[in-house]
Amino acid sequence: MGMPISHIMTSGMSGIRAAGDLVARMQLSKNMRIADAKDYVAKKLGVSTPDLSDEYVMRELREELGIGVITSVAGAPKGIAAKMNIEKLLDIKINCCEKFRDQVE
Amino acid sequence: MTTEYALRMGDGKRVFLTKEQIMADLEEGSADAADLGGIPALSGDEIDKLAEILMTPSRMVGVEPGKEVPVTHDIGTIRIDGDQGNSGVGIPSSRLIGSMMHERAFGADTMELGHIDYSFKPVKPVIAQEMQTMEVCQQNMIVPLLYGAMPNMGLYYTPDGPFENPGDLMKAFKIKEAQESMEHAADHLTRDTVWIMQRLMASGADGVNFDTIGAAGDGDMFASLHAIEALRKQFPDIYIEAGMAGELLLGLHGEMEYDGTVLAGLWPHQQAPLAAKAGANVFGPVVNTNTSKTSPWNLGRAVTFVKAAVKDSPIPCHVNMGMGVGGIPMFETPTIDAVSRASKAMVEIAGVDGI
């Protein structure tokens, strides 16, 4: 466990503690290099690119946007509900959200 | 008295080096990569920066604020519930719990689901179980969740698979027969991988991580590139990460080509454009660690190779930095001082898009 956590602490974007999942999604869905992915997400969130790794900025913003927070907030969107809000925020489609919509329509 | 810095050998053992020794090893490691790959060695400024990172007098270092990158994960939840063979810590837990722990306790930027064997072929008999687990995980997870597995083409040869072992054939000087066996195995590996991912995409997977491409040589990469191509065609929005097994693609077949390029003997900066051409979104370059050399030698060498791959890659590069690759010591529990120094060096000097 020390190895992945060491990487996260040294270089990582902290996942849903900050905006690491959002930047990773833009790399994986649109082949964006790191600078482009950060610029894209920062513009969508209305923050600066350094803010994307700043837990202080992202904690409240993530809760306001309903895109998932690290702590378990009762009633806040989680799982697919949070990802549906991420789809709208980043203007992308997420496979499991598409499947979910197919099943309820 | 000359100041000595506590660093590591490639096997993780503590070693004490002077600044002059560190600089010499950094330059030698970088020159080795440049010579092998036909790529530029690191500049004097880059060597100085690497030395500065290595000589930082604290246990752990970190990238400058604002330079953080996403960290993708291979092996998935097996590191939680798996045994020592997968570097697992043996905590009895479901894969959903393992995934959620990575997301909500460890701050992982992405995660993946993997089968306990972690090869594609053994997934076939239990595909319905994998689909069900993927569905449940996707319902609960927020970070991108890939399905991860090794192409591991060796499983298609006797005694584990249907095709005669090329090693046995080559020992008998049956070279043509050995090549044909690899070609058959590659076709089956492509077919199986596509079949498995068709079903996992139907279960809501974000995509796939091909982990350790090329472990069984050029046929392994041939099969993986064709699987990537087929998956990209069928699922235009699938996330595909193509991670390599080693720095040099071994030419066990020797004549296999992709897009007119002979696969045997490719280095990371030559592998990346092919992964992109096939349709991967992210490429994972590998540079092996030499256990008999120091961490400055290994890191100088790894950063040189990866910097060239980042430059020549049309897609983001998430460098492989597990045990024994990317300047990390070849040791089951890599030391935090070595991991954090290598991690910072890859981000700030090689310019990787992720780890």
Coordinates of C-alpha atoms in Angstrom, one line a residue:
Chain A
M1 CA 0.0 0.0 0.0
G2 CA 2.9 2.4 0.6
M3 CA 3.7 2.7 -3.0
P4 CA 0.4 3.9 -4.5
I5 CA -0.2 6.1 -1.5
S6 CA 3.3 7.6 -1.7
H7 CA 2.6 8.5 -5.4
I8 CA -0.8 10.0 -4.4
M9 CA 0.8 12.1 -1.7
T10 CA 3.8 13.1 -3.8
S11 CA 2.2 13.8 -7.2
G12 CA -1.5 12.9 -7.2
M13 CA -4.5 15.1 -7.6
S14 CA -6.3 13.5 -4.6
G15 CA -9.2 12.1 -6.5
I16 CA -12.6 13.4 -5.2
R17 CA -10.9 15.1 -2.3
A18 CA -10.1 17.7 -5.0
A19 CA -10.6 17.4 -8.8
G20 CA -8.3 14.5 -9.8
D21 CA -11.2 12.3 -11.1
L22 CA -12.4 15.1 -13.4
V23 CA -8.9 15.8 -14.9
A24 CA -8.4 12.0 -15.4
R25 CA -11.8 11.8 -17.1
M26 CA -10.8 14.4 -19.7
Q27 CA -7.5 12.6 -20.3
L28 CA -9.2 9.3 -20.7
S29 CA -12.2 10.5 -22.7
K30 CA -10.6 13.1 -25.0
N31 CA -6.9 12.2 -25.0
M32 CA -6.1 15.6 -23.4
R33 CA -2.6 16.2 -22.2
I34 CA -2.2 17.3 -18.6
A35 CA -2.2 21.1 -19.3
D36 CA -5.2 20.9 -21.6
A37 CA -7.2 18.6 -19.3
K38 CA -6.5 21.0 -16.3
D39 CA -7.5 24.1 -18.4
Y40 CA -10.7 22.4 -19.5
V41 CA -11.8 21.3 -16.1
A42 CA -10.8 24.6 -14.4
K43 CA -12.8 26.6 -16.9
K44 CA -15.9 24.4 -16.4
L45 CA -15.5 24.8 -12.6
G46 CA -14.7 28.5 -12.8
V47 CA -11.5 28.1 -10.8
S48 CA -7.8 28.3 -11.5
T49 CA -5.7 25.2 -12.4
P50 CA -3.8 25.2 -9.1
D51 CA -7.3 25.1 -7.4
L52 CA -7.9 21.7 -8.9
S53 CA -5.6 20.1 -6.4
D54 CA -6.7 22.3 -3.5
E55 CA -9.0 20.5 -1.2
Y56 CA -10.1 23.7 0.5
V57 CA -11.4 25.1 -2.8
M58 CA -12.8 21.8 -4.1
R59 CA -14.6 20.5 -1.0
E60 CA -17.4 23.0 -0.9
L61 CA -17.5 23.4 -4.7
R62 CA -18.0 19.7 -5.2
E63 CA -20.9 19.6 -2.7
E64 CA -22.5 22.6 -4.4
L65 CA -22.3 21.0 -7.8
G66 CA -23.4 17.6 -6.6
I67 CA -20.4 15.8 -8.1
G68 CA -19.4 13.7 -5.1
V69 CA -17.4 14.6 -2.0
I70 CA -14.9 12.5 -0.1
T71 CA -16.9 12.5 3.1
S72 CA -20.3 10.8 3.4
V73 CA -22.8 13.6 3.3
A74 CA -26.3 12.3 3.9
G75 CA -28.6 13.0 0.9
A76 CA -25.8 14.2 -1.4
P77 CA -25.4 12.7 -4.8
K78 CA -23.2 9.6 -4.8
G79 CA -22.3 7.0 -7.4
I80 CA -24.2 7.2 -10.7
A81 CA -26.1 10.3 -9.5
A82 CA -22.9 12.2 -9.0
K83 CA -21.5 11.0 -12.3
M84 CA -24.7 12.2 -14.1
N85 CA -23.9 15.7 -12.7
I86 CA -20.3 15.2 -13.9
E87 CA -21.5 14.5 -17.4
K88 CA -23.4 17.8 -17.5
L89 CA -20.5 19.7 -15.9
L90 CA -17.8 18.4 -18.3
D91 CA -20.1 18.0 -21.3
I92 CA -19.2 14.3 -21.8
K93 CA -21.1 11.0 -21.7
I94 CA -20.3 8.3 -19.2
N95 CA -21.0 4.7 -20.1
C96 CA -22.7 3.6 -16.9
C97 CA -24.9 6.7 -16.9
E98 CA -26.0 5.9 -20.4
K99 CA -26.8 2.3 -19.3
F100 CA -28.7 3.6 -16.3
R101 CA -30.8 5.9 -18.5
D102 CA -31.5 3.1 -20.9
Q103 CA -32.8 1.0 -18.0
V104 CA -35.2 3.6 -16.6
E105 CA -36.6 5.0 -19.8
Chain B
M1 CA 34.7 15.3 5.7
T2 CA 32.7 14.8 2.5
T3 CA 28.9 14.9 2.8
E4 CA 27.2 11.7 1.9
Y5 CA 23.5 11.3 1.0
A6 CA 21.5 8.3 2.0
L7 CA 19.9 6.9 -1.2
R8 CA 19.0 3.4 -2.5
M9 CA 20.3 0.7 -4.7
G10 CA 18.0 -0.7 -7.3
D11 CA 17.0 -3.5 -4.9
G12 CA 16.1 -0.9 -2.2
K13 CA 19.1 -1.3 0.0
R14 CA 20.4 1.8 1.7
V15 CA 23.6 3.3 0.0
F16 CA 25.5 6.4 0.9
L17 CA 26.8 8.5 -2.0
T18 CA 28.6 11.8 -2.3
K19 CA 27.3 14.5 -4.6
E20 CA 30.0 13.7 -7.1
Q21 CA 29.0 10.0 -7.1
I22 CA 25.3 11.0 -7.5
M23 CA 26.1 13.3 -10.5
A24 CA 28.3 10.7 -12.1
D25 CA 25.6 8.0 -11.8
L26 CA 22.8 10.3 -13.1
E27 CA 24.9 11.1 -16.1
E28 CA 25.9 7.5 -16.7
G29 CA 22.2 6.3 -16.4
S30 CA 21.0 9.0 -18.8
A31 CA 23.7 8.2 -21.3
D32 CA 22.8 4.6 -21.2
A33 CA 19.2 5.3 -22.1
A34 CA 20.3 7.8 -24.8
D35 CA 22.6 5.3 -26.3
L36 CA 20.1 2.4 -26.3
G37 CA 17.1 4.4 -27.5
G38 CA 18.8 6.9 -29.9
I39 CA 17.3 9.7 -27.9
P40 CA 18.7 12.9 -26.3
A41 CA 20.4 12.6 -22.9
L42 CA 19.3 14.9 -20.1
S43 CA 20.7 18.4 -20.1
G44 CA 23.0 19.7 -17.5
D45 CA 20.2 21.7 -15.9
E46 CA 18.0 18.5 -15.8
I47 CA 20.8 16.5 -14.2
D48 CA 21.2 19.3 -11.6
K49 CA 17.5 19.3 -10.9
L50 CA 17.4 15.5 -10.5
A51 CA 20.4 15.7 -8.1
E52 CA 18.6 18.4 -6.1
I53 CA 15.5 16.1 -5.8
L54 CA 17.6 13.1 -4.7
M55 CA 19.7 15.1 -2.2
T56 CA 16.7 16.8 -0.5
P57 CA 17.3 16.1 3.2
S58 CA 13.7 15.0 4.1
R59 CA 12.2 11.5 4.0
M60 CA 9.5 12.5 1.5
V61 CA 9.4 15.1 -1.3
G62 CA 6.5 16.4 -3.3
V63 CA 5.8 18.2 -6.6
E64 CA 5.4 21.9 -6.6
P65 CA 1.8 23.0 -5.9
G66 CA -0.1 23.2 -9.3
K67 CA 2.0 20.5 -10.9
E68 CA 0.0 17.5 -9.6
V69 CA -1.1 14.8 -12.1
P70 CA -3.7 12.1 -12.0
V71 CA -2.6 8.8 -10.7
T72 CA -4.1 5.7 -12.4
H73 CA -4.0 2.3 -10.7
D74 CA -3.2 -1.2 -12.0
I75 CA -3.9 -4.4 -10.1
G76 CA -7.1 -2.9 -8.8
T77 CA -8.4 -4.1 -5.5
I78 CA -6.1 -7.1 -5.4
R79 CA -3.7 -5.0 -3.5
I80 CA -6.3 -5.0 -0.7
D81 CA -7.6 -8.6 -0.6
G82 CA -4.9 -10.4 -2.6
D83 CA -2.0 -12.5 -1.5
Q84 CA 1.7 -11.7 -1.5
G85 CA 2.0 -12.8 -5.2
N86 CA 0.1 -9.7 -6.2
S87 CA 1.6 -7.6 -3.4
G88 CA -1.7 -7.8 -1.7
V89 CA -2.1 -7.2 2.0
G90 CA -4.7 -9.9 2.6
I91 CA -7.6 -7.9 4.0
P92 CA -10.8 -9.9 3.5
S93 CA -13.0 -7.5 1.6
S94 CA -15.2 -7.4 -1.5
R95 CA -13.9 -5.7 -4.7
L96 CA -16.6 -3.0 -4.2
I97 CA -15.2 -2.2 -0.8
G98 CA -11.6 -2.2 -2.2
S99 CA -12.6 0.2 -5.0
M100 CA -14.5 2.5 -2.6
M101 CA -11.5 2.5 -0.2
H102 CA -9.3 3.6 -3.0
E103 CA -11.7 6.4 -4.0
R104 CA -12.8 7.7 -0.6
A105 CA -10.0 6.7 1.8
F106 CA -6.8 7.0 -0.3
G107 CA -7.7 9.8 -2.8
A108 CA -7.2 7.7 -6.0
D109 CA -7.8 9.7 -9.2
T110 CA -9.0 6.6 -11.1
M111 CA -9.5 2.9 -10.1
E112 CA -9.8 -0.4 -11.9
L113 CA -11.6 -3.7 -11.3
G114 CA -9.5 -6.8 -11.8
H115 CA -9.9 -10.6 -11.7
I116 CA -7.9 -12.4 -9.0
D117 CA -5.7 -14.0 -11.7
Y118 CA -5.4 -10.6 -13.4
S119 CA -5.1 -12.0 -16.9
F120 CA -7.8 -11.7 -19.6
K121 CA -8.0 -15.4 -20.5
P122 CA -9.2 -16.7 -17.0
V123 CA -12.0 -14.1 -17.0
K124 CA -13.9 -16.0 -19.7
P125 CA -15.4 -18.7 -17.5
V126 CA -16.4 -16.2 -14.9
I127 CA -17.5 -13.3 -17.1
A128 CA -21.0 -13.1 -15.6
Q129 CA -19.5 -12.6 -12.2
E130 CA -17.2 -9.9 -13.5
M131 CA -20.1 -8.2 -15.2
Q132 CA -22.2 -8.2 -12.0
T133 CA -19.3 -6.9 -9.9
M134 CA -18.7 -4.1 -12.5
E135 CA -22.3 -3.1 -12.4
V136 CA -22.4 -2.9 -8.6
C137 CA -19.1 -0.9 -8.5
Q138 CA -20.2 1.5 -11.2
Q139 CA -23.4 2.2 -9.2
N140 CA -21.3 3.3 -6.2
M141 CA -18.1 4.8 -7.7
I142 CA -17.4 8.3 -8.9
V143 CA -13.9 8.2 -10.2
P144 CA -13.3 6.6 -13.6
L145 CA -13.4 2.8 -13.1
L146 CA -11.7 0.7 -15.8
Y147 CA -11.5 -3.1 -16.1
G148 CA -7.8 -4.1 -15.8
A149 CA -6.1 -7.3 -16.9
M150 CA -2.8 -8.5 -18.4
P151 CA -2.9 -9.7 -22.0
N152 CA -0.5 -12.5 -20.8
M153 CA -0.2 -14.4 -24.1
G154 CA 1.9 -17.1 -22.4
L155 CA -1.4 -18.6 -21.2
Y156 CA -2.2 -19.6 -24.7
Y157 CA 0.7 -22.0 -25.0
T158 CA 1.1 -25.6 -23.7
P159 CA 0.7 -26.7 -21.0
D160 CA -1.7 -23.9 -20.1
G161 CA -3.2 -23.3 -23.5
P162 CA -4.0 -24.9 -26.9
F163 CA -0.9 -23.9 -28.9
E164 CA 2.5 -25.5 -28.8
N165 CA 5.0 -23.6 -26.7
P166 CA 7.2 -21.5 -29.0
G167 CA 10.1 -21.9 -26.6
D168 CA 10.0 -25.7 -27.0
L169 CA 9.7 -25.3 -30.8
M170 CA 12.6 -22.9 -31.0
K171 CA 14.8 -25.3 -28.9
A172 CA 14.1 -27.9 -31.6
F173 CA 15.0 -25.3 -34.3
K174 CA 11.4 -25.2 -35.5
I175 CA 11.4 -21.5 -36.0
K176 CA 8.6 -21.2 -38.6
E177 CA 6.4 -23.4 -36.4
A178 CA 7.2 -21.3 -33.4
Q179 CA 6.2 -18.1 -35.3
E180 CA 2.9 -19.7 -36.4
S181 CA 2.1 -20.7 -32.8
M182 CA 2.6 -17.1 -31.7
E183 CA 0.4 -15.9 -34.6
H184 CA -2.4 -18.3 -33.6
A185 CA -2.1 -17.3 -29.9
A186 CA -2.2 -13.6 -30.8
D187 CA -5.4 -14.1 -32.8
H188 CA -7.0 -15.9 -29.9
L189 CA -5.8 -13.2 -27.4
T190 CA -7.3 -10.4 -29.5
R191 CA -10.6 -12.3 -29.8
D192 CA -10.8 -13.1 -26.1
T193 CA -10.0 -9.6 -25.0
V194 CA -12.6 -8.0 -27.3
W195 CA -15.2 -10.5 -26.2
I196 CA -14.5 -9.8 -22.5
M197 CA -14.6 -6.1 -22.9
Q198 CA -17.8 -6.2 -25.0
R199 CA -19.5 -7.7 -22.0
L200 CA -17.9 -5.4 -19.4
M201 CA -18.9 -2.3 -21.5
A202 CA -22.5 -3.7 -21.5
S203 CA -22.1 -3.6 -17.7
G204 CA -21.2 0.0 -17.6
A205 CA -17.4 -0.1 -17.5
D206 CA -15.6 3.1 -18.3
G207 CA -13.0 1.2 -20.2
V208 CA -10.0 -1.0 -20.0
N209 CA -6.5 -1.0 -18.8
F210 CA -4.2 -3.3 -20.8
D211 CA -1.6 -3.9 -18.1
T212 CA 1.9 -5.3 -19.1
I213 CA 1.5 -5.3 -22.8
G214 CA 4.4 -7.2 -24.5
A215 CA 5.2 -9.5 -21.5
A216 CA 5.1 -12.4 -23.9
G217 CA 7.0 -10.5 -26.6
D218 CA 6.0 -8.8 -29.9
G219 CA 3.0 -11.2 -30.4
D220 CA 1.5 -10.0 -27.1
M221 CA 1.7 -6.4 -28.3
F222 CA 0.4 -7.3 -31.8
A223 CA -2.6 -8.9 -30.2
S224 CA -3.2 -6.0 -27.8
L225 CA -3.0 -3.3 -30.5
H226 CA -5.5 -5.2 -32.6
A227 CA -7.8 -5.6 -29.6
I228 CA -7.5 -1.8 -28.9
E229 CA -8.3 -1.1 -32.6
A230 CA -11.4 -3.4 -32.5
L231 CA -12.6 -1.9 -29.2
R232 CA -12.2 1.7 -30.4
K233 CA -14.1 0.9 -33.6
Q234 CA -17.0 -0.7 -31.7
F235 CA -17.0 1.6 -28.7
P236 CA -15.9 5.1 -29.8
D237 CA -16.1 6.5 -26.3
I238 CA -14.4 3.7 -24.4
Y239 CA -11.4 4.7 -22.2
I240 CA -8.4 2.7 -23.1
E241 CA -5.1 2.7 -21.2
A242 CA -2.2 0.8 -22.8
G243 CA 0.5 0.0 -20.3
M244 CA 3.7 -1.8 -21.2
A245 CA 5.5 -4.7 -19.5
G246 CA 9.1 -3.6 -20.2
E247 CA 11.2 -0.9 -21.8
L248 CA 12.2 -3.0 -24.8
L249 CA 9.6 -5.0 -26.8
L250 CA 11.2 -8.4 -27.1
G251 CA 11.1 -9.9 -30.6
L252 CA 10.2 -13.5 -29.8
H253 CA 8.5 -13.7 -33.2
G254 CA 10.7 -11.1 -34.8
E255 CA 8.6 -10.3 -37.9
M256 CA 5.3 -9.1 -36.5
E257 CA 4.3 -5.6 -37.7
Y258 CA 1.6 -3.0 -36.8
D259 CA 0.8 -0.2 -39.2
G260 CA 4.0 -1.1 -41.2
T261 CA 6.2 -1.0 -38.1
V262 CA 8.2 -4.0 -37.0
L263 CA 7.3 -4.4 -33.3
A264 CA 10.4 -6.2 -32.2
G265 CA 13.0 -4.0 -30.5
L266 CA 10.8 -0.9 -30.0
W267 CA 11.7 1.5 -27.1
P268 CA 9.0 3.5 -25.2
H269 CA 9.2 6.5 -27.4
Q270 CA 8.5 4.2 -30.4
Q271 CA 5.8 2.2 -28.7
A272 CA 3.7 5.3 -27.8
P273 CA 2.7 6.4 -31.3
L274 CA 1.6 2.8 -32.1
A275 CA -0.6 2.7 -29.0
A276 CA -2.1 6.0 -30.1
K277 CA -2.6 4.8 -33.7
A278 CA -4.5 1.7 -32.5
G279 CA -6.9 3.9 -30.5
A280 CA -5.6 4.1 -26.9
N281 CA -6.3 7.2 -24.9
V282 CA -3.4 6.9 -22.4
F283 CA 0.0 5.2 -22.9
G284 CA 2.0 3.7 -20.0
P285 CA 5.7 3.6 -20.7
V286 CA 7.9 1.3 -18.7
V287 CA 11.6 1.5 -17.9
N288 CA 13.1 -1.4 -15.9
T289 CA 15.1 -1.0 -12.8
N290 CA 18.6 -2.5 -12.6
T291 CA 19.0 -3.9 -9.0
S292 CA 22.8 -3.7 -9.2
K293 CA 22.9 0.0 -9.9
T294 CA 22.1 3.0 -7.6
S295 CA 18.9 5.0 -7.6
P296 CA 20.6 8.0 -9.3
W297 CA 21.7 5.7 -12.2
N298 CA 18.2 4.1 -12.5
L299 CA 16.4 7.4 -12.2
G300 CA 18.6 9.2 -14.7
R301 CA 18.0 6.4 -17.1
A302 CA 14.3 6.1 -16.5
V303 CA 13.6 9.9 -16.8
T304 CA 15.6 10.0 -20.0
F305 CA 13.5 7.3 -21.6
V306 CA 10.2 8.6 -20.4
K307 CA 10.9 12.2 -21.3
A308 CA 11.4 11.0 -24.9
A309 CA 8.2 8.9 -24.8
V310 CA 6.2 11.9 -23.5
K311 CA 7.7 14.1 -26.3
D312 CA 6.9 11.6 -29.1
S313 CA 3.5 10.4 -27.8
P314 CA 0.3 11.9 -29.3
I315 CA -1.6 10.9 -26.2
P316 CA -1.2 11.4 -22.5
C317 CA 1.6 9.3 -20.9
H318 CA 1.0 7.8 -17.4
V319 CA 4.4 6.4 -16.6
N320 CA 4.5 3.0 -14.9
M321 CA 6.0 3.4 -11.4
G322 CA 5.4 0.2 -9.6
M323 CA 8.0 -2.1 -8.0
G324 CA 11.0 -2.4 -10.2
V325 CA 10.0 0.1 -12.9
G326 CA 10.3 3.9 -13.5
G327 CA 13.2 4.4 -11.1
I328 CA 11.4 2.6 -8.3
P329 CA 13.5 -0.1 -6.5
M330 CA 12.7 -3.7 -7.3
F331 CA 11.4 -4.5 -3.9
E332 CA 8.0 -5.7 -2.5
T333 CA 7.6 -2.7 -0.2
P334 CA 9.4 0.1 -2.0
T335 CA 10.7 2.7 0.4
I336 CA 8.8 6.0 0.6
D337 CA 11.9 8.1 0.1
A338 CA 12.7 6.4 -3.2
V339 CA 9.1 6.4 -4.4
S340 CA 8.5 10.0 -3.7
R341 CA 11.8 11.2 -5.3
A342 CA 11.1 9.1 -8.4
S343 CA 7.5 10.4 -8.6
K344 CA 8.5 14.0 -8.4
A345 CA 11.3 13.6 -10.9
M346 CA 8.9 12.0 -13.5
V347 CA 6.4 14.9 -13.1
E348 CA 8.8 17.8 -13.0
I349 CA 11.6 16.6 -15.4
A350 CA 10.1 13.9 -17.7
G351 CA 6.8 15.9 -17.9
V352 CA 4.5 13.0 -17.6
D353 CA 0.7 13.5 -17.8
G354 CA 0.1 11.1 -15.0
I355 CA 1.4 8.1 -13.1

